[in-house]
Amino acid sequence: MQIEQNRAFGAVITRLIQKENLSRKEAKKAFAKVLNNEISEMQQGAFLAALTSKGETEDEVAGSFEAIYDIDTKKVTINGKTPLVENSGTGMDTFKTFNISTAASLIASAGKIRMARHGARAITSQCGTVDMAESLGVDVECSAGIVAKSIDTAGIGLFNGMSPEIHPKALGRILSRINFGSTLNVAASLANPALPKTGVRGVYSKKMIIPVIRVMKAIGYKRAIVLHGGVAGSDKGMDEASVCGTTWCAELSENGAISEYSFAPARFGMGMHDSLDLAPQDTIEMESKRFVALIQGRENGARREAAILNAGLIYYLADRADTIDHGIEKASQALLTGKAFNALENWVAAQNRDPEKGLKKLERLV
Protein backbone atom coordinates (compact mmCIF):
# COMPACT_ATOMS: atom_id res chain seq x y z
CA MET A 1 0.00 0.00 0.00
CA GLN A 2 2.82 2.41 0.89
CA ILE A 3 4.43 1.77 -2.50
CA GLU A 4 1.31 3.13 -4.19
CA GLN A 5 1.16 6.04 -1.72
CA ASN A 6 4.81 6.87 -2.39
CA ARG A 7 4.32 6.74 -6.14
CA ALA A 8 1.34 9.09 -6.00
CA PHE A 9 3.18 11.41 -3.60
CA GLY A 10 6.20 11.36 -5.89
CA ALA A 11 4.05 12.99 -8.56
CA VAL A 12 3.40 15.87 -6.17
CA ILE A 13 7.12 16.22 -5.49
CA THR A 14 7.80 16.24 -9.24
CA ARG A 15 5.35 19.11 -9.68
CA LEU A 16 7.23 21.10 -7.04
CA ILE A 17 10.58 20.34 -8.66
CA GLN A 18 9.12 21.70 -11.91
CA LYS A 19 8.19 24.91 -10.01
CA GLU A 20 4.45 24.22 -10.09
CA ASN A 21 2.48 25.62 -7.15
CA LEU A 22 0.02 23.61 -5.08
CA SER A 23 -3.42 24.88 -4.17
CA ARG A 24 -4.25 25.41 -0.49
CA LYS A 25 -6.32 22.22 -0.51
CA GLU A 26 -3.54 20.22 -2.21
CA ALA A 27 -0.95 21.49 0.26
CA LYS A 28 -3.15 20.56 3.21
CA LYS A 29 -3.66 17.06 1.78
CA ALA A 30 0.07 16.59 1.17
CA PHE A 31 1.03 17.76 4.66
CA ALA A 32 -1.62 15.50 6.16
CA LYS A 33 0.16 12.53 4.57
CA VAL A 34 3.46 13.71 6.06
CA LEU A 35 1.96 14.19 9.54
CA ASN A 36 0.18 10.83 9.41
CA ASN A 37 3.43 9.14 8.30
CA GLU A 38 1.63 7.61 5.33
CA ILE A 39 4.68 7.90 3.09
CA SER A 40 8.34 7.06 3.54
CA GLU A 41 10.64 9.44 5.41
CA MET A 42 12.69 9.86 2.23
CA GLN A 43 9.58 11.11 0.43
CA GLN A 44 8.72 13.39 3.35
CA GLY A 45 12.17 15.01 3.29
CA ALA A 46 12.12 15.31 -0.50
CA PHE A 47 8.73 17.02 -0.35
CA LEU A 48 9.88 19.60 2.20
CA ALA A 49 13.11 20.25 0.30
CA ALA A 50 11.35 20.60 -3.07
CA LEU A 51 8.75 22.97 -1.64
CA THR A 52 11.42 25.09 0.03
CA SER A 53 13.55 25.17 -3.11
CA LYS A 54 10.60 26.24 -5.25
CA GLY A 55 9.59 28.91 -2.75
CA GLU A 56 6.38 28.56 -0.78
CA THR A 57 3.24 30.45 -1.79
CA GLU A 58 0.85 31.77 0.85
CA ASP A 59 -1.67 29.09 -0.14
CA GLU A 60 0.90 26.36 0.46
CA VAL A 61 1.86 27.72 3.89
CA ALA A 62 -1.79 28.21 4.83
CA GLY A 63 -2.64 24.68 3.74
CA SER A 64 0.22 23.23 5.77
CA PHE A 65 -0.87 25.27 8.81
CA GLU A 66 -4.41 23.91 8.49
CA ALA A 67 -3.12 20.34 8.39
CA ILE A 68 -0.96 20.84 11.47
CA TYR A 69 -3.66 22.62 13.46
CA ASP A 70 -6.46 20.22 12.52
CA ILE A 71 -4.53 16.95 12.79
CA ASP A 72 -1.73 17.52 15.28
CA THR A 73 -2.55 20.34 17.73
CA LYS A 74 -4.21 20.23 21.15
CA LYS A 75 -6.80 23.01 21.37
CA VAL A 76 -7.34 25.34 24.35
CA THR A 77 -9.71 28.20 25.11
CA ILE A 78 -8.45 31.24 27.03
CA ASN A 79 -11.01 33.82 28.10
CA GLY A 80 -10.42 37.49 28.73
CA LYS A 81 -11.07 40.87 27.18
CA THR A 82 -7.53 41.87 26.22
CA PRO A 83 -6.01 40.26 23.11
CA LEU A 84 -3.67 37.31 23.24
CA VAL A 85 -0.35 38.18 21.64
CA GLU A 86 2.22 35.83 20.17
CA ASN A 87 5.90 36.61 19.76
CA SER A 88 7.95 33.98 18.00
CA GLY A 89 10.48 33.34 15.29
CA THR A 90 10.78 30.68 12.65
CA GLY A 91 14.33 29.76 13.64
CA MET A 92 16.80 28.61 10.96
CA ASP A 93 18.15 32.16 10.67
CA THR A 94 21.78 32.62 9.62
CA PHE A 95 22.90 34.53 12.73
CA LYS A 96 22.19 33.02 16.13
CA THR A 97 21.43 35.38 19.01
CA PHE A 98 20.58 34.90 22.67
CA ASN A 99 16.87 34.30 23.19
CA ILE A 100 15.65 37.82 22.44
CA SER A 101 12.03 36.83 21.89
CA THR A 102 11.70 35.36 25.40
CA ALA A 103 13.18 38.49 26.96
CA ALA A 104 10.84 40.69 24.91
CA SER A 105 7.83 38.57 25.88
CA LEU A 106 8.61 38.86 29.59
CA ILE A 107 9.01 42.62 29.30
CA ALA A 108 5.67 42.76 27.48
CA SER A 109 4.01 40.55 30.10
CA ALA A 110 5.25 43.01 32.72
CA GLY A 111 3.08 45.60 30.95
CA LYS A 112 -0.01 43.37 31.37
CA ILE A 113 0.06 42.17 27.77
CA ARG A 114 -1.10 38.55 27.63
CA MET A 115 1.55 36.50 25.85
CA ALA A 116 0.49 33.16 24.34
CA ARG A 117 3.78 31.83 23.00
CA HIS A 118 4.53 28.81 20.86
CA GLY A 119 8.14 27.74 20.40
CA ALA A 120 10.53 24.85 19.97
CA ARG A 121 13.78 23.46 21.20
CA ALA A 122 16.92 24.51 19.36
CA ILE A 123 17.77 22.57 16.22
CA THR A 124 20.72 24.54 14.85
CA SER A 125 21.77 26.33 18.07
CA GLN A 126 21.74 25.69 21.82
CA CYS A 127 19.46 28.55 22.79
CA GLY A 128 15.97 27.68 21.59
CA THR A 129 12.89 29.21 23.19
CA VAL A 130 11.94 25.97 24.95
CA ASP A 131 15.52 25.31 26.09
CA MET A 132 15.74 28.76 27.63
CA ALA A 133 12.38 28.53 29.39
CA GLU A 134 13.31 25.14 30.81
CA SER A 135 16.64 26.44 32.11
CA LEU A 136 14.79 29.23 33.93
CA GLY A 137 12.53 26.78 35.76
CA VAL A 138 9.45 26.74 33.50
CA ASP A 139 7.85 23.32 33.02
CA VAL A 140 8.02 22.89 29.25
CA GLU A 141 6.69 19.33 29.17
CA CYS A 142 3.42 20.15 30.91
CA SER A 143 -0.04 19.84 29.38
CA ALA A 144 -1.65 22.45 27.15
CA GLY A 145 -4.13 23.06 29.97
CA ILE A 146 -1.39 24.14 32.38
CA VAL A 147 0.01 26.52 29.76
CA ALA A 148 -3.46 27.99 29.23
CA LYS A 149 -3.84 28.48 33.00
CA SER A 150 -0.44 30.19 33.13
CA ILE A 151 -1.52 32.64 30.42
CA ASP A 152 -4.74 33.28 32.32
CA THR A 153 -3.14 33.78 35.76
CA ALA A 154 0.42 34.97 35.08
CA GLY A 155 -0.10 36.67 31.71
CA ILE A 156 2.39 34.48 29.87
CA GLY A 157 2.69 30.86 28.79
CA LEU A 158 4.71 28.79 26.33
CA PHE A 159 3.37 25.88 24.29
CA ASN A 160 6.24 23.53 23.47
CA GLY A 161 5.97 22.92 19.75
CA MET A 162 7.99 19.71 19.98
CA SER A 163 6.10 18.15 22.88
CA PRO A 164 3.53 15.36 22.40
CA GLU A 165 1.46 17.20 25.02
CA ILE A 166 0.94 19.98 22.47
CA HIS A 167 1.39 18.26 19.10
CA PRO A 168 0.79 14.57 19.87
CA LYS A 169 1.09 13.09 16.40
CA ALA A 170 4.19 14.05 14.46
CA LEU A 171 5.54 17.58 14.67
CA GLY A 172 8.36 16.87 17.12
CA ARG A 173 9.43 13.84 15.11
CA ILE A 174 9.74 15.82 11.89
CA LEU A 175 11.28 19.02 13.24
CA SER A 176 13.95 17.12 15.15
CA ARG A 177 15.13 15.38 11.97
CA ILE A 178 15.50 18.23 9.48
CA ASN A 179 18.24 20.83 9.61
CA PHE A 180 17.16 23.33 6.99
CA GLY A 181 14.53 26.05 6.95
CA SER A 182 11.29 24.77 5.46
CA THR A 183 7.59 25.53 5.26
CA LEU A 184 7.21 23.69 8.56
CA ASN A 185 9.23 26.35 10.39
CA VAL A 186 6.58 28.88 9.44
CA ALA A 187 3.42 26.76 9.44
CA ALA A 188 4.27 24.91 12.66
CA SER A 189 5.03 28.13 14.52
CA LEU A 190 1.59 29.42 13.50
CA ALA A 191 -0.14 26.32 14.92
CA ASN A 192 -0.57 27.86 18.38
CA PRO A 193 -3.19 26.00 20.47
CA ALA A 194 -4.62 29.32 21.70
CA LEU A 195 -4.93 30.81 18.17
CA PRO A 196 -3.98 34.40 19.08
CA LYS A 197 -5.05 37.07 16.61
CA THR A 198 -2.16 39.46 17.30
CA GLY A 199 1.46 38.58 16.71
CA VAL A 200 5.03 39.71 16.11
CA ARG A 201 6.79 37.07 14.03
CA GLY A 202 10.40 36.92 12.94
CA VAL A 203 11.34 35.05 9.77
CA TYR A 204 14.65 33.61 8.59
CA SER A 205 14.67 35.41 5.24
CA LYS A 206 13.56 38.77 3.85
CA LYS A 207 11.73 37.01 1.03
CA MET A 208 9.46 35.31 3.58
CA ILE A 209 8.10 38.55 5.08
CA ILE A 210 5.24 39.23 2.66
CA PRO A 211 4.15 35.60 2.16
CA VAL A 212 4.03 35.03 5.93
CA ILE A 213 2.04 38.16 6.74
CA ARG A 214 -0.42 37.28 3.98
CA VAL A 215 -0.78 33.81 5.48
CA MET A 216 -1.36 35.32 8.93
CA LYS A 217 -4.10 37.48 7.47
CA ALA A 218 -5.63 34.48 5.68
CA ILE A 219 -5.79 32.36 8.85
CA GLY A 220 -7.43 35.05 10.96
CA TYR A 221 -4.83 37.40 12.44
CA LYS A 222 -6.16 40.93 12.96
CA ARG A 223 -2.88 42.70 13.71
CA ALA A 224 0.62 41.49 12.98
CA ILE A 225 4.19 42.49 12.28
CA VAL A 226 6.47 40.13 10.35
CA LEU A 227 10.13 41.09 10.31
CA HIS A 228 13.67 40.10 9.48
CA GLY A 229 16.73 41.76 11.02
CA GLY A 230 19.99 42.30 9.18
CA VAL A 231 23.60 42.33 10.32
CA ALA A 232 25.45 45.30 8.80
CA GLY A 233 28.39 44.43 6.59
CA SER A 234 27.35 40.82 6.09
CA ASP A 235 24.74 38.67 4.39
CA LYS A 236 23.60 37.22 7.72
CA GLY A 237 20.28 37.90 9.36
CA MET A 238 18.09 37.08 12.35
CA ASP A 239 14.44 36.38 13.04
CA GLU A 240 14.33 39.36 15.44
CA ALA A 241 14.34 43.12 15.13
CA SER A 242 18.02 44.02 14.88
CA VAL A 243 20.28 46.44 16.72
CA CYS A 244 23.11 45.37 14.38
CA GLY A 245 21.65 46.57 11.07
CA THR A 246 18.44 47.27 9.20
CA THR A 247 15.16 45.60 10.14
CA TRP A 248 12.61 45.03 7.37
CA CYS A 249 8.94 44.80 8.37
CA ALA A 250 5.46 44.24 7.04
CA GLU A 251 2.54 45.28 9.22
CA LEU A 252 -1.06 44.08 9.09
CA SER A 253 -3.56 46.68 10.35
CA GLU A 254 -7.05 46.05 11.71
CA ASN A 255 -8.56 47.25 8.43
CA GLY A 256 -6.75 44.46 6.60
CA ALA A 257 -4.18 46.69 4.92
CA ILE A 258 -0.55 45.57 4.74
CA SER A 259 2.23 48.17 4.80
CA GLU A 260 5.98 47.75 4.49
CA TYR A 261 8.76 49.72 6.15
CA SER A 262 12.27 49.37 7.53
CA PHE A 263 14.30 50.98 10.27
CA ALA A 264 17.82 51.15 11.65
CA PRO A 265 18.62 51.28 15.40
CA ALA A 266 19.41 54.99 15.17
CA ARG A 267 15.73 55.60 14.35
CA PHE A 268 15.00 54.92 18.04
CA GLY A 269 18.13 56.52 19.50
CA MET A 270 20.01 53.22 19.75
CA GLY A 271 23.56 52.47 18.71
CA MET A 272 24.64 50.16 15.91
CA HIS A 273 26.02 47.20 17.88
CA ASP A 274 28.49 44.48 17.03
CA SER A 275 26.49 41.34 16.31
CA LEU A 276 28.85 39.28 18.50
CA ASP A 277 27.44 41.14 21.50
CA LEU A 278 24.14 39.33 20.89
CA ALA A 279 25.66 35.85 20.56
CA PRO A 280 24.66 33.31 23.22
CA GLN A 281 27.10 32.09 25.86
CA ASP A 282 28.92 28.79 25.41
CA THR A 283 26.49 26.75 27.52
CA ILE A 284 22.80 27.01 28.33
CA GLU A 285 23.73 27.26 32.04
CA MET A 286 25.94 30.29 31.44
CA GLU A 287 23.37 31.80 29.10
CA SER A 288 20.48 31.42 31.53
CA LYS A 289 22.42 33.25 34.27
CA ARG A 290 23.16 36.11 31.91
CA PHE A 291 19.55 36.10 30.73
CA VAL A 292 18.32 36.53 34.32
CA ALA A 293 20.76 39.42 34.79
CA LEU A 294 19.19 41.08 31.75
CA ILE A 295 15.63 40.58 33.04
CA GLN A 296 16.69 41.99 36.41
CA GLY A 297 17.92 45.15 34.67
CA ARG A 298 21.60 44.41 35.33
CA GLU A 299 22.63 44.24 31.66
CA ASN A 300 23.41 47.22 29.43
CA GLY A 301 24.45 47.65 25.82
CA ALA A 302 23.41 45.48 22.88
CA ARG A 303 21.41 42.89 24.81
CA ARG A 304 19.33 45.42 26.68
CA GLU A 305 18.60 47.45 23.56
CA ALA A 306 17.69 44.34 21.54
CA ALA A 307 15.26 43.24 24.26
CA ILE A 308 13.50 46.59 24.62
CA LEU A 309 13.36 47.16 20.84
CA ASN A 310 11.58 43.85 20.31
CA ALA A 311 9.37 44.36 23.36
CA GLY A 312 8.54 47.86 22.12
CA LEU A 313 7.10 46.35 18.95
CA ILE A 314 4.81 44.17 21.09
CA TYR A 315 3.61 47.16 23.16
CA TYR A 316 2.86 49.01 19.93
CA LEU A 317 1.08 46.10 18.25
CA ALA A 318 -0.98 45.33 21.37
CA ASP A 319 -2.23 48.95 21.48
CA ARG A 320 -0.38 49.70 24.71
CA ALA A 321 1.62 52.38 22.92
CA ASP A 322 0.74 54.80 20.13
CA THR A 323 4.07 54.40 18.34
CA ILE A 324 7.04 52.06 18.38
CA ASP A 325 9.07 54.81 20.10
CA HIS A 326 6.45 54.97 22.86
CA GLY A 327 6.47 51.18 23.10
CA ILE A 328 10.24 51.17 23.60
CA GLU A 329 9.86 53.74 26.40
CA LYS A 330 7.32 51.53 28.17
CA ALA A 331 9.45 48.45 27.69
CA SER A 332 12.47 50.22 29.14
CA GLN A 333 10.48 51.22 32.23
CA ALA A 334 9.21 47.66 32.75
CA LEU A 335 12.80 46.45 32.74
CA LEU A 336 14.17 49.19 35.00
CA THR A 337 11.44 48.92 37.63
CA GLY A 338 11.87 45.19 38.17
CA LYS A 339 8.45 44.29 36.76
CA ALA A 340 9.98 42.08 34.07
CA PHE A 341 11.65 39.90 36.69
CA ASN A 342 8.38 39.72 38.63
CA ALA A 343 6.76 38.50 35.40
CA LEU A 344 9.43 35.78 35.15
CA GLU A 345 8.80 34.62 38.73
CA ASN A 346 5.05 34.53 38.14
CA TRP A 347 5.53 32.53 34.94
CA VAL A 348 7.77 29.93 36.58
CA ALA A 349 5.26 29.50 39.40
CA ALA A 350 2.23 29.26 37.11
CA GLN A 351 3.51 27.05 34.29
CA ASN A 352 4.63 24.19 36.47
CA ARG A 353 3.49 20.85 37.79
CA ASP A 354 5.96 21.47 40.65
CA PRO A 355 6.13 25.25 41.24
CA GLU A 356 8.48 24.94 44.23
CA LYS A 357 11.04 23.02 42.18
CA GLY A 358 10.82 25.54 39.33
CA LEU A 359 11.26 28.55 41.61
CA LYS A 360 14.27 26.97 43.31
CA LYS A 361 15.85 26.50 39.90
CA LEU A 362 15.30 30.18 39.14
CA GLU A 363 16.67 31.23 42.54
CA ARG A 364 19.92 29.40 41.84
CA LEU A 365 20.37 31.50 38.72
CA VAL A 366 19.81 34.71 40.65
CSV table of C-alpha atoms in Angstrom, one decimal, residues 144-366:
chain,number,residue,atom,x,y,z
A,144,ALA,CA,-1.6,22.4,27.2
A,145,GLY,CA,-4.1,23.1,30.0
A,146,ILE,CA,-1.4,24.1,32.4
A,147,VAL,CA,0.0,26.5,29.8
A,148,ALA,CA,-3.5,28.0,29.2
A,149,LYS,CA,-3.8,28.5,33.0
A,150,SER,CA,-0.4,30.2,33.1
A,151,ILE,CA,-1.5,32.6,30.4
A,152,ASP,CA,-4.7,33.3,32.3
A,153,THR,CA,-3.1,33.8,35.8
A,154,ALA,CA,0.4,35.0,35.1
A,155,GLY,CA,-0.1,36.7,31.7
A,156,ILE,CA,2.4,34.5,29.9
A,157,GLY,CA,2.7,30.9,28.8
A,158,LEU,CA,4.7,28.8,26.3
A,159,PHE,CA,3.4,25.9,24.3
A,160,ASN,CA,6.2,23.5,23.5
A,161,GLY,CA,6.0,22.9,19.7
A,162,MET,CA,8.0,19.7,20.0
A,163,SER,CA,6.1,18.2,22.9
A,164,PRO,CA,3.5,15.4,22.4
A,165,GLU,CA,1.5,17.2,25.0
A,166,ILE,CA,0.9,20.0,22.5
A,167,HIS,CA,1.4,18.3,19.1
A,168,PRO,CA,0.8,14.6,19.9
A,169,LYS,CA,1.1,13.1,16.4
A,170,ALA,CA,4.2,14.1,14.5
A,171,LEU,CA,5.5,17.6,14.7
A,172,GLY,CA,8.4,16.9,17.1
A,173,ARG,CA,9.4,13.8,15.1
A,174,ILE,CA,9.7,15.8,11.9
A,175,LEU,CA,11.3,19.0,13.2
A,176,SER,CA,14.0,17.1,15.1
A,177,ARG,CA,15.1,15.4,12.0
A,178,ILE,CA,15.5,18.2,9.5
A,179,ASN,CA,18.2,20.8,9.6
A,180,PHE,CA,17.2,23.3,7.0
A,181,GLY,CA,14.5,26.0,7.0
A,182,SER,CA,11.3,24.8,5.5
A,183,THR,CA,7.6,25.5,5.3
A,184,LEU,CA,7.2,23.7,8.6
A,185,ASN,CA,9.2,26.4,10.4
A,186,VAL,CA,6.6,28.9,9.4
A,187,ALA,CA,3.4,26.8,9.4
A,188,ALA,CA,4.3,24.9,12.7
A,189,SER,CA,5.0,28.1,14.5
A,190,LEU,CA,1.6,29.4,13.5
A,191,ALA,CA,-0.1,26.3,14.9
A,192,ASN,CA,-0.6,27.9,18.4
A,193,PRO,CA,-3.2,26.0,20.5
A,194,ALA,CA,-4.6,29.3,21.7
A,195,LEU,CA,-4.9,30.8,18.2
A,196,PRO,CA,-4.0,34.4,19.1
A,197,LYS,CA,-5.1,37.1,16.6
A,198,THR,CA,-2.2,39.5,17.3
A,199,GLY,CA,1.5,38.6,16.7
A,200,VAL,CA,5.0,39.7,16.1
A,201,ARG,CA,6.8,37.1,14.0
A,202,GLY,CA,10.4,36.9,12.9
A,203,VAL,CA,11.3,35.1,9.8
A,204,TYR,CA,14.7,33.6,8.6
A,205,SER,CA,14.7,35.4,5.2
A,206,LYS,CA,13.6,38.8,3.8
A,207,LYS,CA,11.7,37.0,1.0
A,208,MET,CA,9.5,35.3,3.6
A,209,ILE,CA,8.1,38.6,5.1
A,210,ILE,CA,5.2,39.2,2.7
A,211,PRO,CA,4.1,35.6,2.2
A,212,VAL,CA,4.0,35.0,5.9
A,213,ILE,CA,2.0,38.2,6.7
A,214,ARG,CA,-0.4,37.3,4.0
A,215,VAL,CA,-0.8,33.8,5.5
A,216,MET,CA,-1.4,35.3,8.9
A,217,LYS,CA,-4.1,37.5,7.5
A,218,ALA,CA,-5.6,34.5,5.7
A,219,ILE,CA,-5.8,32.4,8.8
A,220,GLY,CA,-7.4,35.1,11.0
A,221,TYR,CA,-4.8,37.4,12.4
A,222,LYS,CA,-6.2,40.9,13.0
A,223,ARG,CA,-2.9,42.7,13.7
A,224,ALA,CA,0.6,41.5,13.0
A,225,ILE,CA,4.2,42.5,12.3
A,226,VAL,CA,6.5,40.1,10.4
A,227,LEU,CA,10.1,41.1,10.3
A,228,HIS,CA,13.7,40.1,9.5
A,229,GLY,CA,16.7,41.8,11.0
A,230,GLY,CA,20.0,42.3,9.2
A,231,VAL,CA,23.6,42.3,10.3
A,232,ALA,CA,25.4,45.3,8.8
A,233,GLY,CA,28.4,44.4,6.6
A,234,SER,CA,27.3,40.8,6.1
A,235,ASP,CA,24.7,38.7,4.4
A,236,LYS,CA,23.6,37.2,7.7
A,237,GLY,CA,20.3,37.9,9.4
A,238,MET,CA,18.1,37.1,12.3
A,239,ASP,CA,14.4,36.4,13.0
A,240,GLU,CA,14.3,39.4,15.4
A,241,ALA,CA,14.3,43.1,15.1
A,242,SER,CA,18.0,44.0,14.9
A,243,VAL,CA,20.3,46.4,16.7
A,244,CYS,CA,23.1,45.4,14.4
A,245,GLY,CA,21.7,46.6,11.1
A,246,THR,CA,18.4,47.3,9.2
A,247,THR,CA,15.2,45.6,10.1
A,248,TRP,CA,12.6,45.0,7.4
A,249,CYS,CA,8.9,44.8,8.4
A,250,ALA,CA,5.5,44.2,7.0
A,251,GLU,CA,2.5,45.3,9.2
A,252,LEU,CA,-1.1,44.1,9.1
A,253,SER,CA,-3.6,46.7,10.4
A,254,GLU,CA,-7.0,46.0,11.7
A,255,ASN,CA,-8.6,47.3,8.4
A,256,GLY,CA,-6.8,44.5,6.6
A,257,ALA,CA,-4.2,46.7,4.9
A,258,ILE,CA,-0.6,45.6,4.7
A,259,SER,CA,2.2,48.2,4.8
A,260,GLU,CA,6.0,47.8,4.5
A,261,TYR,CA,8.8,49.7,6.1
A,262,SER,CA,12.3,49.4,7.5
A,263,PHE,CA,14.3,51.0,10.3
A,264,ALA,CA,17.8,51.2,11.7
A,265,PRO,CA,18.6,51.3,15.4
A,266,ALA,CA,19.4,55.0,15.2
A,267,ARG,CA,15.7,55.6,14.4
A,268,PHE,CA,15.0,54.9,18.0
A,269,GLY,CA,18.1,56.5,19.5
A,270,MET,CA,20.0,53.2,19.7
A,271,GLY,CA,23.6,52.5,18.7
A,272,MET,CA,24.6,50.2,15.9
A,273,HIS,CA,26.0,47.2,17.9
A,274,ASP,CA,28.5,44.5,17.0
A,275,SER,CA,26.5,41.3,16.3
A,276,LEU,CA,28.8,39.3,18.5
A,277,ASP,CA,27.4,41.1,21.5
A,278,LEU,CA,24.1,39.3,20.9
A,279,ALA,CA,25.7,35.9,20.6
A,280,PRO,CA,24.7,33.3,23.2
A,281,GLN,CA,27.1,32.1,25.9
A,282,ASP,CA,28.9,28.8,25.4
A,283,THR,CA,26.5,26.7,27.5
A,284,ILE,CA,22.8,27.0,28.3
A,285,GLU,CA,23.7,27.3,32.0
A,286,MET,CA,25.9,30.3,31.4
A,287,GLU,CA,23.4,31.8,29.1
A,288,SER,CA,20.5,31.4,31.5
A,289,LYS,CA,22.4,33.3,34.3
A,290,ARG,CA,23.2,36.1,31.9
A,291,PHE,CA,19.5,36.1,30.7
A,292,VAL,CA,18.3,36.5,34.3
A,293,ALA,CA,20.8,39.4,34.8
A,294,LEU,CA,19.2,41.1,31.8
A,295,ILE,CA,15.6,40.6,33.0
A,296,GLN,CA,16.7,42.0,36.4
A,297,GLY,CA,17.9,45.1,34.7
A,298,ARG,CA,21.6,44.4,35.3
A,299,GLU,CA,22.6,44.2,31.7
A,300,ASN,CA,23.4,47.2,29.4
A,301,GLY,CA,24.5,47.6,25.8
A,302,ALA,CA,23.4,45.5,22.9
A,303,ARG,CA,21.4,42.9,24.8
A,304,ARG,CA,19.3,45.4,26.7
A,305,GLU,CA,18.6,47.5,23.6
A,306,ALA,CA,17.7,44.3,21.5
A,307,ALA,CA,15.3,43.2,24.3
A,308,ILE,CA,13.5,46.6,24.6
A,309,LEU,CA,13.4,47.2,20.8
A,310,ASN,CA,11.6,43.9,20.3
A,311,ALA,CA,9.4,44.4,23.4
A,312,GLY,CA,8.5,47.9,22.1
A,313,LEU,CA,7.1,46.3,18.9
A,314,ILE,CA,4.8,44.2,21.1
A,315,TYR,CA,3.6,47.2,23.2
A,316,TYR,CA,2.9,49.0,19.9
A,317,LEU,CA,1.1,46.1,18.3
A,318,ALA,CA,-1.0,45.3,21.4
A,319,ASP,CA,-2.2,49.0,21.5
A,320,ARG,CA,-0.4,49.7,24.7
A,321,ALA,CA,1.6,52.4,22.9
A,322,ASP,CA,0.7,54.8,20.1
A,323,THR,CA,4.1,54.4,18.3
A,324,ILE,CA,7.0,52.1,18.4
A,325,ASP,CA,9.1,54.8,20.1
A,326,HIS,CA,6.4,55.0,22.9
A,327,GLY,CA,6.5,51.2,23.1
A,328,ILE,CA,10.2,51.2,23.6
A,329,GLU,CA,9.9,53.7,26.4
A,330,LYS,CA,7.3,51.5,28.2
A,331,ALA,CA,9.4,48.4,27.7
A,332,SER,CA,12.5,50.2,29.1
A,333,GLN,CA,10.5,51.2,32.2
A,334,ALA,CA,9.2,47.7,32.8
A,335,LEU,CA,12.8,46.5,32.7
A,336,LEU,CA,14.2,49.2,35.0
A,337,THR,CA,11.4,48.9,37.6
A,338,GLY,CA,11.9,45.2,38.2
A,339,LYS,CA,8.5,44.3,36.8
A,340,ALA,CA,10.0,42.1,34.1
A,341,PHE,CA,11.7,39.9,36.7
A,342,ASN,CA,8.4,39.7,38.6
A,343,ALA,CA,6.8,38.5,35.4
A,344,LEU,CA,9.4,35.8,35.2
A,345,GLU,CA,8.8,34.6,38.7
A,346,ASN,CA,5.0,34.5,38.1
A,347,TRP,CA,5.5,32.5,34.9
A,348,VAL,CA,7.8,29.9,36.6
A,349,ALA,CA,5.3,29.5,39.4
A,350,ALA,CA,2.2,29.3,37.1
A,351,GLN,CA,3.5,27.1,34.3
A,352,ASN,CA,4.6,24.2,36.5
A,353,ARG,CA,3.5,20.8,37.8
A,354,ASP,CA,6.0,21.5,40.6
A,355,PRO,CA,6.1,25.3,41.2
A,356,GLU,CA,8.5,24.9,44.2
A,357,LYS,CA,11.0,23.0,42.2
A,358,GLY,CA,10.8,25.5,39.3
A,359,LEU,CA,11.3,28.6,41.6
A,360,LYS,CA,14.3,27.0,43.3
A,361,LYS,CA,15.8,26.5,39.9
A,362,LEU,CA,15.3,30.2,39.1
A,363,GLU,CA,16.7,31.2,42.5
A,364,ARG,CA,19.9,29.4,41.8
A,365,LEU,CA,20.4,31.5,38.7
A,366,VAL,CA,19.8,34.7,40.6
